[in-house]
Amino acid sequence: MGATIPPPHRCFNMRNPLAKALVLCITITLLGTILLQHGGDIDVRAAFLKTASTAKEAVSSQRPLGSNHQQAGWGGDSVHTPVEVTGDHQLDHPNNLVNISTHGNMRCDYDMDRLKQWKKKYKLQDRFEYTRRYVQVSRQPIARKSLTTLDQDFLFDHVKVVDVNKHYQPEACPAPLVVPVSRSPYPSTANASDFMFGVSTTYKRFVDPKTNPTNEWKYWLTDNNGSSNGGKLLLMLMGASDSEMADVHEQLTSVGIDVDVYRSSPSDEMAVRYLTLVPTLYNHPLRPQKKWLVTCDDDTFFPSLHALIAQFENYDHTKPKYIGTFSEDSNNVMRHGEQAFGGAGVFLSVPLAALVTEHFSSCKSAEKIKEANTGWGPQGDVLLRKCIYEHSPVRLTLLDSLWQLDMLGDPSGFYESGIQPLSLHHYRGGGWHSALPYHYTKVSHLCGEECMMQRFQTADDFVISNGFSVAYYPEGTDDLDFDQLEGTFRSAPDYKGWNLDFKWGPQRAGLAKTGRKLSWDLQEAEIIWDDEAEDTAEGAEKREQSEDGQDGQDAVAKVQVSKGERRKVKEVRQIYVRKHDDWRWKLNDGATAMSKFDGVVELVWLPDRSECHDELVREIVSQSGKDNCNKCERVYTVHKDCGSKTCPQSEAYEPTLSTSTSPSASSASSTSNTTTYSSTSNNKK
């Protein structure tokens, strides 16, 4: 099930009608020359007319490149539907049409229950376009590319319009797209034991389905199977009651997060509550085991823990270090100052945190709070920067792969840029942009951390920005510079056209309302685990929906695995949705929709099962104690001949998850009015 879309625009391509016309004209000329030379009884005029008529018919039958989307199948009268089940005709058993091969078990039937759920959940029309495409991952010893060009087409059939009130025959699956990715580590094997994180928020924000951070925190603070990854979280709740603190503690520990919950005083300025995180982190009994103390917001997300950990191995944690990034908006830097902006994450070495703790009382004085007011109220980031700068020679070390994301509007330009971010922020809307990083990163459990937001361009001019969108460019991409961000967003409150260029560089023109781009945005993703039956996985992993359609907390079904062992993924399903009345996807008149139907694209990602499984590697290492590939039955060819630095001792296969030390009871910090719930005890201290 797929679609036939107008072919990509290339200067000279036999799918281009102009190219065909040129070839036919040359053919006519050559034929005429031959006929004139031979003369005789041949009716030259009739031959010319016949050939010209054929040329005209051939040219007129071609679909134009983006100039007429109705002829292309977008919003036209020609509608293709799957084979419908009518009367007493019984559905073919789906297994009769399943491709069982090296590509794995692929099903291309129409699950009408799921289609009906999507219709209700995303307010789709009764009839909408639906395309399912399987994607086979090929993990290779290559560097991550921002954009990878594939020689396969994304689409393989006409656009299929389904009616949720009908039933359809299953179809045979085409060969999957094969995408090469680097052998990057998986999120569940990260060891974050060098880090302790501090967050200040409110109970109201925590329990609100729109702002509840549990799923996001579970991704970067656990092995995603109910156990901590070694990272420690200190959570301060402003004015929370004992029961509220206990509730939060229970919710977070139930998914494996190692957390202590504190109560902060509502009488303190917000900036002071933020600064209070530093001495709270420093005075924690686990601090001697940590290298980095991190302050961040409740909507800070770390999508690439392995890359983050590797980056901080480049810094000397024994010296005072202040690491972070500026806002992308130069207006904000001019307004608030050249400090680390907290939403992207502020990383302090333990010696620097000791200095802030020592001067904490003077750094939060009424005078300093007043100085930290930049016109938008006292700022915690400013208060921290002033405390560091006024009591030490330490200055900020910039880490540009952290992202504050001070932007409004359509965030596509950033998330479709192909970068690998170390942090994300401001993704919950409420004036900022809206994004779903928890869903974006689910595919990382199958293909590795580096494949999230990686781009794959197909031969028919589709670009998959993995985890965020599937975009189609009906007029081709030859004149688009994918090394530049598309200008889809703006800054706040004063957008001058250039104030985002200092971080992102000048952006290329946005393609909204040009008829040159049609995009489906990811709305949800689902992991099907290898150790569960599919029906069990679907029940355990479904996200409960609140009445307003916001995601609730994922259920946790813990499966017993050994320490350091990764839970295997059978497949990852991504659901991308496009609404026919989306303001962006109009023709260049700015009003006519590129399609009259809503659309759903489902990508089903299949793992690379040809490489050595981690458990085989550990078995080999434990038995032989040296490189030995004899027992690796499915190892890549590149690892067949095991040298001193290859399988199984290569970085890609080393077990990296260590057992985190159980924390002791949390001590009182140098702050006042703190009540704590610790991960080691359910008793209030």
Tab-separated table of N, CA and C in Angstrom, residues 107-201:
chain	number	residue	atom	x	y	z
A	107	ARG	N	4.003	-7.626	7.609
A	107	ARG	CA	2.555	-7.756	7.377
A	107	ARG	C	2.056	-6.480	6.717
A	108	CYS	N	1.351	-6.634	5.633
A	108	CYS	CA	0.778	-5.478	4.932
A	108	CYS	C	-0.730	-5.624	4.808
A	109	ASP	N	-1.355	-6.022	5.918
A	109	ASP	CA	-2.810	-6.055	5.954
A	109	ASP	C	-3.317	-4.718	6.490
A	110	TYR	N	-4.623	-4.538	6.465
A	110	TYR	CA	-5.242	-3.297	6.940
A	110	TYR	C	-5.904	-3.576	8.285
A	111	ASP	N	-5.283	-3.074	9.350
A	111	ASP	CA	-5.826	-3.232	10.692
A	111	ASP	C	-6.831	-2.112	10.921
A	112	MET	N	-8.086	-2.414	10.677
A	112	MET	CA	-9.110	-1.363	10.708
A	112	MET	C	-9.328	-0.817	12.117
A	113	ASP	N	-9.082	-1.640	13.130
A	113	ASP	CA	-9.220	-1.129	14.502
A	113	ASP	C	-8.202	-0.017	14.761
A	114	ARG	N	-6.973	-0.221	14.312
A	114	ARG	CA	-5.953	0.807	14.488
A	114	ARG	C	-6.292	2.046	13.662
A	115	LEU	N	-6.754	1.845	12.433
A	115	LEU	CA	-7.106	2.990	11.594
A	115	LEU	C	-8.229	3.809	12.234
A	116	LYS	N	-9.187	3.125	12.846
A	116	LYS	CA	-10.283	3.838	13.512
A	116	LYS	C	-9.756	4.603	14.736
A	117	GLN	N	-8.813	3.996	15.458
A	117	GLN	CA	-8.229	4.690	16.605
A	117	GLN	C	-7.525	5.966	16.167
A	118	TRP	N	-6.779	5.881	15.074
A	118	TRP	CA	-6.078	7.069	14.578
A	118	TRP	C	-7.069	8.132	14.125
A	119	LYS	N	-8.136	7.705	13.476
A	119	LYS	CA	-9.151	8.671	13.020
A	119	LYS	C	-9.697	9.463	14.213
A	120	LYS	N	-10.006	8.762	15.292
A	120	LYS	CA	-10.562	9.424	16.472
A	120	LYS	C	-9.512	10.275	17.180
A	121	LYS	N	-8.317	9.709	17.326
A	121	LYS	CA	-7.269	10.367	18.098
A	121	LYS	C	-6.773	11.637	17.422
A	122	TYR	N	-6.632	11.600	16.091
A	122	TYR	CA	-6.058	12.731	15.362
A	122	TYR	C	-7.095	13.497	14.545
A	123	LYS	N	-8.380	13.180	14.806
A	123	LYS	CA	-9.494	13.900	14.168
A	123	LYS	C	-9.346	13.886	12.643
A	124	LEU	N	-9.175	12.682	12.100
A	124	LEU	CA	-9.031	12.512	10.666
A	124	LEU	C	-10.393	12.356	10.008
A	125	GLN	N	-10.415	12.499	8.694
A	125	GLN	CA	-11.624	12.248	7.932
A	125	GLN	C	-11.943	10.746	7.948
A	126	ASP	N	-13.199	10.404	7.610
A	126	ASP	CA	-13.556	8.986	7.508
A	126	ASP	C	-12.735	8.289	6.434
A	127	ARG	N	-12.404	9.028	5.387
A	127	ARG	CA	-11.560	8.499	4.312
A	127	ARG	C	-10.242	9.268	4.325
A	128	PHE	N	-9.144	8.541	4.444
A	128	PHE	CA	-7.846	9.206	4.442
A	128	PHE	C	-6.806	8.309	3.780
A	129	GLU	N	-5.733	8.930	3.324
A	129	GLU	CA	-4.645	8.199	2.680
A	129	GLU	C	-3.832	7.442	3.738
A	130	TYR	N	-3.460	6.218	3.391
A	130	TYR	CA	-2.687	5.414	4.330
A	130	TYR	C	-1.608	4.645	3.580
A	131	THR	N	-0.377	4.797	4.046
A	131	THR	CA	0.758	4.093	3.453
A	131	THR	C	1.595	3.476	4.561
A	132	ARG	N	1.874	2.198	4.439
A	132	ARG	CA	2.789	1.538	5.365
A	132	ARG	C	4.065	1.182	4.612
A	133	ARG	N	5.211	1.464	5.236
A	133	ARG	CA	6.495	1.177	4.602
A	133	ARG	C	7.425	0.560	5.628
A	134	TYR	N	7.998	-0.584	5.291
A	134	TYR	CA	8.984	-1.214	6.169
A	134	TYR	C	10.371	-0.656	5.870
A	135	VAL	N	11.149	-0.485	6.932
A	135	VAL	CA	12.510	0.055	6.826
A	135	VAL	C	13.458	-0.903	7.533
A	136	GLN	N	14.400	-1.441	6.793
A	136	GLN	CA	15.379	-2.381	7.341
A	136	GLN	C	16.665	-1.636	7.688
A	137	VAL	N	17.067	-1.716	8.946
A	137	VAL	CA	18.297	-1.065	9.394
A	137	VAL	C	19.500	-1.932	9.055
A	138	SER	N	20.547	-1.302	8.559
A	138	SER	CA	21.818	-1.981	8.311
A	138	SER	C	22.898	-1.253	9.102
A	139	ARG	N	23.245	-1.802	10.271
A	139	ARG	CA	24.250	-1.173	11.141
A	139	ARG	C	25.636	-1.507	10.612
A	140	GLN	N	26.396	-0.490	10.316
A	140	GLN	CA	27.688	-0.660	9.662
A	140	GLN	C	28.764	0.147	10.384
A	141	PRO	N	30.032	-0.218	10.195
A	141	PRO	CA	31.127	0.545	10.817
A	141	PRO	C	31.412	1.819	10.039
A	142	ILE	N	30.446	2.739	10.050
A	142	ILE	CA	30.547	3.995	9.304
A	142	ILE	C	30.247	5.146	10.245
A	143	ALA	N	30.679	6.331	9.853
A	143	ALA	CA	30.356	7.538	10.615
A	143	ALA	C	28.924	7.966	10.314
A	144	ARG	N	28.318	8.613	11.286
A	144	ARG	CA	26.965	9.120	11.091
A	144	ARG	C	26.958	10.194	10.017
A	145	LYS	N	25.991	10.119	9.111
A	145	LYS	CA	25.806	11.151	8.099
A	145	LYS	C	24.542	11.942	8.411
A	146	SER	N	24.606	13.235	8.162
A	146	SER	CA	23.423	14.062	8.341
A	146	SER	C	22.335	13.684	7.344
A	147	LEU	N	22.742	13.394	6.092
A	147	LEU	CA	21.794	13.022	5.042
A	147	LEU	C	22.383	11.863	4.247
A	148	THR	N	21.653	10.766	4.173
A	148	THR	CA	22.073	9.593	3.419
A	148	THR	C	21.151	9.413	2.227
A	149	THR	N	21.737	9.289	1.041
A	149	THR	CA	20.954	9.116	-0.183
A	149	THR	C	20.763	7.632	-0.468
A	150	LEU	N	19.521	7.227	-0.676
A	150	LEU	CA	19.178	5.839	-0.977
A	150	LEU	C	18.867	5.695	-2.460
A	151	ASP	N	19.057	4.511	-3.017
A	151	ASP	CA	18.747	4.288	-4.429
A	151	ASP	C	17.387	3.628	-4.610
A	152	GLN	N	16.587	3.538	-3.534
A	152	GLN	CA	15.247	2.962	-3.606
A	152	GLN	C	14.198	4.070	-3.596
A	153	ASP	N	13.029	3.765	-4.169
A	153	ASP	CA	11.887	4.666	-4.084
A	153	ASP	C	11.163	4.445	-2.762
A	154	PHE	N	10.605	5.515	-2.236
A	154	PHE	CA	9.788	5.384	-1.025
A	154	PHE	C	8.448	4.740	-1.361
A	155	LEU	N	7.852	5.186	-2.469
A	155	LEU	CA	6.526	4.709	-2.853
A	155	LEU	C	6.641	3.590	-3.878
A	156	PHE	N	5.687	2.687	-3.857
A	156	PHE	CA	5.734	1.531	-4.745
A	156	PHE	C	4.390	1.235	-5.388
A	157	ASP	N	3.385	2.050	-5.128
A	157	ASP	CA	2.055	1.820	-5.674
A	157	ASP	C	1.296	3.135	-5.620
A	158	HIS	N	0.056	3.121	-6.078
A	158	HIS	CA	-0.776	4.317	-6.008
A	158	HIS	C	-1.056	4.699	-4.560
A	159	VAL	N	-1.386	5.971	-4.355
A	159	VAL	CA	-1.886	6.401	-3.056
A	159	VAL	C	-3.168	5.627	-2.765
A	160	LYS	N	-3.251	5.019	-1.598
A	160	LYS	CA	-4.444	4.266	-1.217
A	160	LYS	C	-5.261	5.074	-0.219
A	161	VAL	N	-6.517	5.276	-0.539
A	161	VAL	CA	-7.444	5.972	0.342
A	161	VAL	C	-8.324	4.928	1.007
A	162	VAL	N	-8.289	4.869	2.326
A	162	VAL	CA	-9.059	3.878	3.063
A	162	VAL	C	-10.273	4.539	3.700
A	163	ASP	N	-11.299	3.763	3.858
A	163	ASP	CA	-12.521	4.183	4.534
A	163	ASP	C	-12.610	3.362	5.810
A	164	VAL	N	-12.637	4.023	6.954
A	164	VAL	CA	-12.599	3.300	8.230
A	164	VAL	C	-13.853	2.467	8.460
A	165	ASN	N	-14.876	2.658	7.651
A	165	ASN	CA	-16.113	1.906	7.799
A	165	ASN	C	-16.153	0.672	6.906
A	166	LYS	N	-15.043	0.366	6.238
A	166	LYS	CA	-14.985	-0.791	5.349
A	166	LYS	C	-13.849	-1.716	5.768
A	167	HIS	N	-13.753	-2.845	5.079
A	167	HIS	CA	-12.685	-3.802	5.323
A	167	HIS	C	-12.011	-4.130	3.998
A	168	TYR	N	-10.699	-4.402	4.071
A	168	TYR	CA	-9.918	-4.583	2.857
A	168	TYR	C	-9.069	-5.844	2.924
A	169	GLN	N	-8.779	-6.363	1.737
A	169	GLN	CA	-7.899	-7.503	1.627
A	169	GLN	C	-6.463	-7.102	1.980
A	170	PRO	N	-5.726	-7.985	2.626
A	170	PRO	CA	-4.296	-7.707	2.845
A	170	PRO	C	-3.546	-7.716	1.531
A	171	GLU	N	-2.384	-7.099	1.541
A	171	GLU	CA	-1.576	-6.990	0.327
A	171	GLU	C	-0.182	-7.544	0.579
A	172	ALA	N	0.485	-7.900	-0.507
A	172	ALA	CA	1.866	-8.364	-0.400
A	172	ALA	C	2.783	-7.176	-0.127
A	173	CYS	N	3.776	-7.386	0.707
A	173	CYS	CA	4.707	-6.317	1.054
A	173	CYS	C	5.843	-6.242	0.036
A	174	PRO	N	6.211	-5.047	-0.364
A	174	PRO	CA	7.415	-4.903	-1.186
A	174	PRO	C	8.658	-5.047	-0.319
A	175	ALA	N	9.804	-5.153	-0.942
A	175	ALA	CA	11.056	-5.196	-0.189
A	175	ALA	C	11.188	-3.916	0.627
A	176	PRO	N	11.713	-3.996	1.828
A	176	PRO	CA	11.819	-2.796	2.667
A	176	PRO	C	12.893	-1.852	2.149
A	177	LEU	N	12.759	-0.607	2.557
A	177	LEU	CA	13.869	0.317	2.374
A	177	LEU	C	15.034	-0.163	3.235
A	178	VAL	N	16.226	-0.110	2.730
A	178	VAL	CA	17.405	-0.504	3.495
A	178	VAL	C	18.220	0.754	3.768
A	179	VAL	N	18.385	1.074	5.061
A	179	VAL	CA	19.071	2.309	5.431
A	179	VAL	C	20.340	1.979	6.218
A	180	PRO	N	21.498	2.450	5.747
A	180	PRO	CA	22.741	2.233	6.490
A	180	PRO	C	22.863	3.237	7.628
A	181	VAL	N	23.198	2.745	8.807
A	181	VAL	CA	23.413	3.613	9.972
A	181	VAL	C	24.706	3.183	10.656
A	182	SER	N	25.236	4.058	11.469
A	182	SER	CA	26.456	3.729	12.206
A	182	SER	C	26.133	2.733	13.316
A	183	ARG	N	27.153	2.057	13.777
A	183	ARG	CA	26.969	1.125	14.899
A	183	ARG	C	27.065	1.894	16.220
A	184	SER	N	26.164	2.839	16.383
A	184	SER	CA	26.170	3.625	17.616
A	184	SER	C	25.541	2.809	18.746
A	185	PRO	N	25.914	3.099	19.996
A	185	PRO	CA	25.372	2.341	21.127
A	185	PRO	C	23.892	2.618	21.330
A	186	TYR	N	23.261	1.722	22.063
A	186	TYR	CA	21.828	1.835	22.335
A	186	TYR	C	21.589	2.601	23.633
A	187	PRO	N	20.471	3.318	23.736
A	187	PRO	CA	20.214	4.130	24.936
A	187	PRO	C	20.232	3.322	26.233
A	188	SER	N	19.745	2.098	26.184
A	188	SER	CA	19.597	1.308	27.407
A	188	SER	C	20.923	0.869	28.002
A	189	THR	N	22.022	1.011	27.254
A	189	THR	CA	23.328	0.582	27.771
A	189	THR	C	24.162	1.741	28.310
A	190	ALA	N	23.595	2.925	28.379
A	190	ALA	CA	24.350	4.090	28.873
A	190	ALA	C	24.625	3.964	30.371
A	191	ASN	N	25.786	4.414	30.773
A	191	ASN	CA	26.163	4.451	32.183
A	191	ASN	C	26.334	5.912	32.578
A	192	ALA	N	25.320	6.466	33.234
A	192	ALA	CA	25.315	7.887	33.599
A	192	ALA	C	25.732	8.103	35.041
A	193	SER	N	26.493	7.180	35.609
A	193	SER	CA	26.824	7.249	37.037
A	193	SER	C	27.739	8.411	37.393
A	194	ASP	N	28.331	9.089	36.417
A	194	ASP	CA	29.175	10.262	36.700
A	194	ASP	C	28.353	11.529	36.914
A	195	PHE	N	27.037	11.442	36.696
A	195	PHE	CA	26.206	12.649	36.676
A	195	PHE	C	25.137	12.602	37.768
A	196	MET	N	24.897	13.762	38.366
A	196	MET	CA	23.755	13.950	39.256
A	196	MET	C	23.015	15.200	38.790
A	197	PHE	N	21.721	15.066	38.577
A	197	PHE	CA	20.911	16.121	37.981
A	197	PHE	C	19.988	16.745	39.027
A	198	GLY	N	19.777	18.055	38.918
A	198	GLY	CA	18.869	18.766	39.798
A	198	GLY	C	17.819	19.523	39.004
A	199	VAL	N	16.560	19.364	39.406
A	199	VAL	CA	15.439	20.011	38.715
A	199	VAL	C	14.511	20.625	39.755
A	200	SER	N	14.022	21.820	39.477
A	200	SER	CA	13.039	22.475	40.336
A	200	SER	C	11.747	22.662	39.553
A	201	THR	N	10.624	22.224	40.122
A	201	THR	CA	9.339	22.376	39.443
A	201	THR	C	8.234	22.397	40.496
